[in-house]
Coordinates of C-alpha atoms in Angstrom, one line a residue:
M29 CA 47.3 38.9 6.8
T30 CA 48.8 39.7 9.8
A31 CA 48.8 43.4 10.8
A32 CA 52.0 44.7 11.8
P33 CA 52.9 45.1 15.6
E34 CA 52.1 48.6 17.1
I35 CA 56.0 50.1 17.3
R36 CA 55.9 51.3 21.1
R37 CA 58.3 54.3 21.9
A38 CA 60.2 54.5 24.5
L39 CA 62.4 57.7 26.4
V40 CA 64.9 57.1 29.1
V41 CA 65.8 60.2 30.9
E42 CA 69.3 59.1 33.1
D43 CA 72.4 60.9 33.6
D44 CA 74.3 58.4 34.6
V45 CA 75.8 56.7 31.5
D46 CA 75.7 53.0 32.5
I47 CA 72.7 52.8 33.6
R48 CA 70.7 55.0 30.8
G49 CA 72.7 52.3 28.2
L50 CA 71.2 49.0 30.8
L51 CA 67.5 51.1 30.7
V52 CA 67.8 51.7 26.9
Q53 CA 69.1 47.6 26.1
I54 CA 66.1 46.4 28.7
L55 CA 63.8 48.4 26.6
K56 CA 65.3 47.1 23.4
R57 CA 64.6 43.8 23.9
E58 CA 60.8 44.6 24.9
G59 CA 60.4 46.1 21.7
F60 CA 60.4 50.0 22.1
E61 CA 62.2 52.0 19.9
V62 CA 64.1 53.7 22.5
T63 CA 65.4 57.7 22.6
E64 CA 68.0 58.7 25.2
A65 CA 68.5 62.2 27.4
A66 CA 70.9 62.7 29.5
T67 CA 69.6 66.1 31.2
A68 CA 66.4 67.7 32.1
R69 CA 66.3 69.9 29.0
E70 CA 67.2 67.3 26.8
G71 CA 64.2 65.1 27.9
L72 CA 61.7 68.1 27.7
E73 CA 62.6 68.4 23.8
K74 CA 62.9 64.8 23.2
A75 CA 59.2 64.3 25.1
R76 CA 57.8 66.6 22.8
A77 CA 58.5 64.5 19.6
G78 CA 56.4 61.9 21.3
A79 CA 56.6 58.8 23.5
D80 CA 54.6 56.0 24.9
L81 CA 56.6 55.1 27.9
I82 CA 59.3 57.7 29.7
T83 CA 61.8 56.4 32.1
L84 CA 62.8 59.7 34.4
D85 CA 65.6 60.0 36.6
L86 CA 65.0 62.1 39.9
N87 CA 68.5 63.6 39.9
L88 CA 69.3 65.2 36.8
P89 CA 72.3 68.1 36.4
D90 CA 70.5 70.9 34.9
G91 CA 66.8 70.4 36.6
D92 CA 64.8 67.8 39.2
G93 CA 62.9 65.3 37.8
V94 CA 59.8 66.2 39.3
E95 CA 59.7 69.3 37.5
V96 CA 60.2 67.7 34.3
C97 CA 57.6 65.3 35.1
R98 CA 55.1 68.5 36.0
A99 CA 56.4 69.8 32.4
V100 CA 55.7 66.6 30.4
R101 CA 52.3 66.3 31.8
E102 CA 51.2 69.7 30.1
F103 CA 51.4 68.2 26.6
S104 CA 51.4 63.9 27.2
D105 CA 49.7 61.7 28.7
A106 CA 52.5 59.1 28.4
Y107 CA 53.4 56.6 30.8
I108 CA 56.1 58.2 33.5
L109 CA 58.0 55.7 35.1
M110 CA 60.3 57.4 37.9
I111 CA 63.9 55.7 38.6
T112 CA 65.7 57.1 41.6
A113 CA 68.2 56.8 44.2
R114 CA 65.6 58.7 46.6
T115 CA 63.2 56.2 48.7
D116 CA 61.7 58.6 51.0
E117 CA 58.2 58.0 51.2
I118 CA 57.4 62.1 50.9
E119 CA 59.6 62.0 47.7
R120 CA 57.7 59.3 46.5
L121 CA 54.1 61.0 47.2
T122 CA 55.7 63.9 45.2
G123 CA 56.9 62.4 42.1
L124 CA 53.1 60.6 41.9
E125 CA 50.9 63.2 42.7
T126 CA 52.9 65.5 40.0
G127 CA 52.0 62.5 37.2
A128 CA 54.2 60.0 37.6
D129 CA 52.8 56.6 37.1
D130 CA 54.6 54.5 38.8
Y131 CA 58.2 55.2 40.6
I132 CA 61.2 52.1 41.2
S133 CA 64.5 53.1 43.1
K134 CA 68.0 52.1 42.7
P135 CA 69.4 49.7 42.1
F136 CA 66.5 48.0 40.9
S137 CA 66.0 44.8 39.1
P138 CA 65.6 44.3 35.2
R139 CA 63.0 41.7 36.2
E140 CA 60.9 43.9 38.3
L141 CA 61.4 47.1 35.3
V142 CA 60.2 44.5 32.9
A143 CA 57.0 43.7 35.4
R144 CA 56.1 47.3 36.3
I145 CA 56.3 48.3 33.0
N146 CA 54.1 45.3 31.6
S147 CA 51.9 46.1 34.3
L148 CA 51.1 49.4 33.0
F149 CA 50.7 48.5 28.9
R150 CA 48.1 46.2 30.4
R151 CA 46.0 48.4 32.2
Q152 CA 46.3 50.5 28.8
S153 CA 45.1 47.6 27.1
R154 CA 41.9 46.9 29.2
Q155 CA 41.2 50.5 29.2
A156 CA 40.9 50.3 25.6
A157 CA 39.0 47.1 25.7
V158 CA 36.7 49.0 28.0
D159 CA 36.8 52.0 25.9
V160 CA 35.6 49.9 22.5
A161 CA 32.9 47.8 24.6
N162 CA 31.4 51.0 25.4
A163 CA 31.5 52.4 22.0
D164 CA 30.0 49.5 21.0
E165 CA 27.4 49.6 23.4
R166 CA 26.4 53.3 22.5
Q167 CA 26.5 52.3 19.0
R168 CA 24.2 49.6 19.4
A169 CA 21.5 52.0 22.1
A170 CA 22.0 54.9 19.1
E171 CA 20.5 52.4 16.6
V172 CA 17.9 51.1 19.1
Q173 CA 17.0 54.8 20.1
K174 CA 16.9 55.3 16.1
N175 CA 14.5 52.7 15.5
L176 CA 12.5 53.4 17.5
L177 CA 11.8 57.1 16.1
P178 CA 8.6 57.1 13.2
R179 CA 10.3 55.1 10.2
D180 CA 7.7 56.3 7.9
N181 CA 6.4 59.1 7.1
L182 CA 2.3 59.1 7.9
R183 CA -0.2 60.1 5.1
I184 CA -2.7 61.5 5.9
Q185 CA -4.8 63.6 3.2
D186 CA -4.8 67.3 3.3
Y187 CA -1.7 67.5 5.9
E188 CA 1.8 66.9 6.2
L189 CA 3.7 65.3 9.1
A190 CA 7.6 65.3 9.6
G191 CA 10.2 65.4 12.8
R192 CA 13.7 65.9 13.1
F193 CA 15.8 64.4 16.4
R194 CA 19.1 65.2 16.8
P195 CA 20.8 63.7 20.1
S196 CA 23.4 65.9 22.1
R197 CA 25.5 62.2 23.0
S198 CA 25.2 59.5 21.0
V199 CA 21.6 58.8 22.7
G200 CA 19.8 61.1 24.3
G201 CA 16.4 61.7 26.0
D202 CA 14.6 63.5 23.5
F203 CA 12.4 61.4 21.4
Y204 CA 8.9 61.8 19.2
D205 CA 6.5 59.3 18.2
W206 CA 3.1 58.9 16.0
Y207 CA 0.9 56.7 14.6
G208 CA -2.2 56.6 12.4
T209 CA -5.6 56.5 13.6
P210 CA -9.1 56.1 11.9
D211 CA -9.7 59.6 12.6
G212 CA -6.1 61.1 11.9
L213 CA -3.4 60.6 14.2
H214 CA -1.3 60.9 17.3
L215 CA 1.9 62.2 18.3
T216 CA 3.8 62.5 21.2
V217 CA 7.3 64.5 21.7
A218 CA 9.0 64.1 24.7
D219 CA 12.1 65.2 26.6
A220 CA 13.7 63.1 29.9
M221 CA 15.8 65.0 32.2
G222 CA 19.5 64.4 31.5
K223 CA 21.2 63.2 28.8
G224 CA 23.1 60.0 27.5
M225 CA 22.0 56.8 28.0
G226 CA 19.8 56.8 31.3
A227 CA 17.9 59.3 29.9
A228 CA 17.0 57.7 26.5
L229 CA 16.1 54.3 28.9
I230 CA 13.3 56.8 30.4
A231 CA 12.6 58.4 27.2
A232 CA 12.0 54.7 25.5
T233 CA 9.7 53.6 28.5
V234 CA 7.5 56.3 28.1
R235 CA 6.8 56.0 24.7
A236 CA 5.8 52.6 25.4
I237 CA 3.8 53.9 27.9
M238 CA 1.4 56.8 26.2
R239 CA 1.3 54.1 23.1
S240 CA -0.5 51.6 25.5
V241 CA -2.8 54.0 26.0
A242 CA -3.5 55.1 22.6
P243 CA -6.9 53.4 22.0
Q244 CA -8.6 55.4 25.4
P245 CA -11.0 57.6 24.1
S246 CA -10.5 60.2 26.5
I247 CA -7.0 61.8 25.8
E248 CA -7.3 63.6 29.4
T249 CA -8.2 60.0 31.2
A250 CA -5.1 58.5 28.8
F251 CA -2.7 60.5 29.6
A252 CA -3.5 60.8 33.1
T253 CA -3.1 56.8 33.2
A254 CA 0.1 57.2 31.4
A255 CA 1.4 59.5 34.2
R256 CA 0.6 57.0 36.5
A257 CA 2.5 54.5 35.2
T258 CA 5.3 56.6 34.8
E259 CA 5.5 58.0 37.8
A260 CA 7.2 55.1 39.9
D261 CA 10.0 54.7 37.4
L262 CA 10.7 58.1 37.4
E263 CA 10.6 58.8 41.2
Q264 CA 13.1 55.7 41.7
T265 CA 15.5 57.4 39.0
S266 CA 15.1 61.7 40.4
S267 CA 14.0 62.1 37.1
F268 CA 11.0 63.8 34.9
V269 CA 9.5 64.5 31.8
T270 CA 8.3 67.4 30.0
L271 CA 5.6 65.6 27.3
F272 CA 3.6 67.0 24.7
H273 CA 0.9 64.9 23.4
G274 CA -1.5 65.8 20.7
R275 CA -4.9 63.9 18.5
L276 CA -5.6 65.3 15.2
D277 CA -9.2 65.2 14.0
A278 CA -8.3 65.5 10.5
A279 CA -11.4 65.8 9.3
T280 CA -12.1 69.2 11.1
G281 CA -8.2 70.1 11.6
V282 CA -9.0 70.6 15.7
V283 CA -6.2 68.9 17.8
G284 CA -7.0 67.9 21.3
Y285 CA -3.5 68.1 23.6
V286 CA -2.1 67.6 27.0
D287 CA 1.1 69.5 27.4
A288 CA 2.7 68.4 30.7
G289 CA 5.8 71.2 31.2
H290 CA 6.7 71.2 27.5
G291 CA 5.6 74.5 26.8
L292 CA 7.5 75.1 23.4
A293 CA 4.3 74.0 21.1
L294 CA 3.6 76.4 18.8
H295 CA 0.4 77.4 16.4
V296 CA 1.7 79.1 13.1
A297 CA -1.2 80.5 11.1
A298 CA -1.2 80.7 7.7
D299 CA -0.3 84.2 7.6
G300 CA 2.7 84.4 10.1
G301 CA 1.2 84.8 12.9
V302 CA 2.0 82.9 15.9
T303 CA 0.5 81.9 19.2
R304 CA 2.5 79.4 21.8
L305 CA 0.4 77.3 23.6
S306 CA 0.2 76.8 27.3
S307 CA 1.4 74.5 29.2
G308 CA -1.2 72.6 31.3
G309 CA 0.9 71.9 34.4
P310 CA 4.6 70.4 35.7
P311 CA 6.4 68.1 33.9
V312 CA 5.3 64.2 34.7
G313 CA 7.0 63.1 37.8
A314 CA 8.0 66.3 39.4
W315 CA 5.0 65.9 41.6
P316 CA 2.9 63.1 42.5
D317 CA -0.5 63.1 41.7
Q318 CA -0.7 66.0 39.1
A319 CA -3.6 66.7 36.9
W320 CA -2.8 67.9 33.2
P321 CA -6.0 69.6 31.9
P322 CA -6.5 69.4 27.9
G323 CA -6.3 72.3 25.0
T324 CA -7.7 72.3 21.8
V325 CA -6.0 74.0 18.5
S326 CA -7.8 74.1 15.5
L327 CA -5.9 74.1 12.4
R328 CA -7.2 75.7 9.5
P329 CA -5.9 75.4 5.8
G330 CA -2.0 76.8 5.8
D331 CA -1.9 76.5 9.1
S332 CA 0.9 74.6 11.3
L333 CA 1.6 73.3 14.6
A334 CA 5.2 72.9 15.7
I335 CA 6.3 71.4 18.3
V336 CA 10.2 72.1 19.4
S337 CA 12.3 70.7 22.4
D338 CA 14.3 73.4 24.1
G339 CA 17.5 72.3 23.0
L340 CA 16.9 74.8 20.1
L341 CA 16.2 77.5 22.8
D342 CA 19.6 77.6 24.4
I343 CA 20.4 80.0 21.0
Y344 CA 18.0 82.8 22.2
E345 CA 17.7 85.3 24.8
T346 CA 14.0 84.9 25.6
V347 CA 10.8 82.4 24.6
D348 CA 9.1 85.4 22.8
Q349 CA 12.6 85.7 20.1
F350 CA 12.6 81.4 19.9
T351 CA 8.6 81.8 19.3
E352 CA 9.5 84.5 16.4
A353 CA 12.6 82.6 14.8
V354 CA 10.5 79.5 14.5
A355 CA 7.6 81.2 13.1
G356 CA 9.6 82.4 10.9
V357 CA 11.2 79.6 9.5
I358 CA 8.2 77.8 9.1
T359 CA 6.2 80.6 7.2
A360 CA 9.1 80.5 4.6
A361 CA 9.7 76.6 4.1
S362 CA 8.3 75.2 1.4
S363 CA 7.2 72.2 3.7
A364 CA 6.7 70.9 6.8
E365 CA 10.1 68.8 6.1
D366 CA 12.1 71.0 4.7
A367 CA 11.3 73.2 8.1
C368 CA 12.5 71.0 10.4
A369 CA 15.5 70.3 8.4
V370 CA 16.2 74.1 8.7
L371 CA 15.5 74.2 12.6
L372 CA 17.9 71.5 13.2
D373 CA 20.7 73.4 11.3
M374 CA 20.0 76.5 13.1
A375 CA 21.0 74.2 16.4
D376 CA 24.2 73.5 15.4
V377 CA 26.0 75.9 16.9
P378 CA 28.0 75.8 20.3
E379 CA 25.5 76.8 22.2
V380 CA 23.5 74.3 22.2
A381 CA 24.8 71.5 24.3
D382 CA 21.5 69.7 24.5
D383 CA 19.0 67.2 22.4
V384 CA 17.1 69.0 19.9
T385 CA 13.4 67.4 18.4
V386 CA 11.9 69.3 15.8
V387 CA 8.2 68.3 14.8
V388 CA 6.0 70.4 12.6
L389 CA 2.1 69.2 11.4
Q390 CA 0.8 71.2 8.9
R391 CA -2.6 71.5 7.3
L392 CA -2.5 72.2 3.3
L393 CA -3.9 74.7 1.5
G394 CA -7.2 73.7 -0.5

């Protein structure tokens, strides 16, 4: 079944009866649904009803077409084609700077008028096609980024692990990743500077590099190797990445970690006490040849390790307020998954314009 063609609406604002009639006839022949106005006031009223194209005379009995154009631009993005006997170059520039899309002088050729109108709408069609292609590309990128996140819950005896991610746009620079090891698990949370496609590409690169160093037994050596491999790309893009990487020994509950400028990893004790883990240095890519000393934190039964990106920080005046709020959510939550969901919901406010990522690792009570 063939879709009905879209009806295009035109408004002719012209005080000369003969010229107005000619314009109406030409536009109807080109498939437009046409309304008419003989004055500036009437033209503005009818423009508010909606139009895709407005032909506008500059010399109207109750006002100047330039002022009408300026007023129309306050509420409409219709194409405006100025038609006038004024051919002075200054007035031509004045009209276009006011918001007109094109300018044709009287007397005009009907063929030239049609050619100019078709040119305006071809431009619109090309832009619409570009917009559709860009939207499709963003959708595919979002699907790729989603598929790079851990797909399945990683089950480790006596532990629960959960994560959530919400980009500020269709794709974002945050990511989290985890995978099991013979001793427990490795997990990474990172935030690439910026938003959108560029940040997402950097995040995907960092994820791949962090996975490539997983076999190295020393977390300090592994992280240094990954940082060196990442620095060249970050330098070329004038970017940097804040990054938390941890390795859990499930038998002991000890998490060895490296924090490169992230600074928002929290150890929440079973009794609700909270400690923010110290950062070991600047973000990766901020300065060359940096070293990041590792740290450790021990998870006792009932303890949790929460790593949150700075998007959630935007709704609090201080880091201490943020720390207490996150600890309160985790302590009150029935599970790590529930805690992540609540924290992500807290970020669903206008104040948060950044990507938001939350990962919670909880050691279960015996």
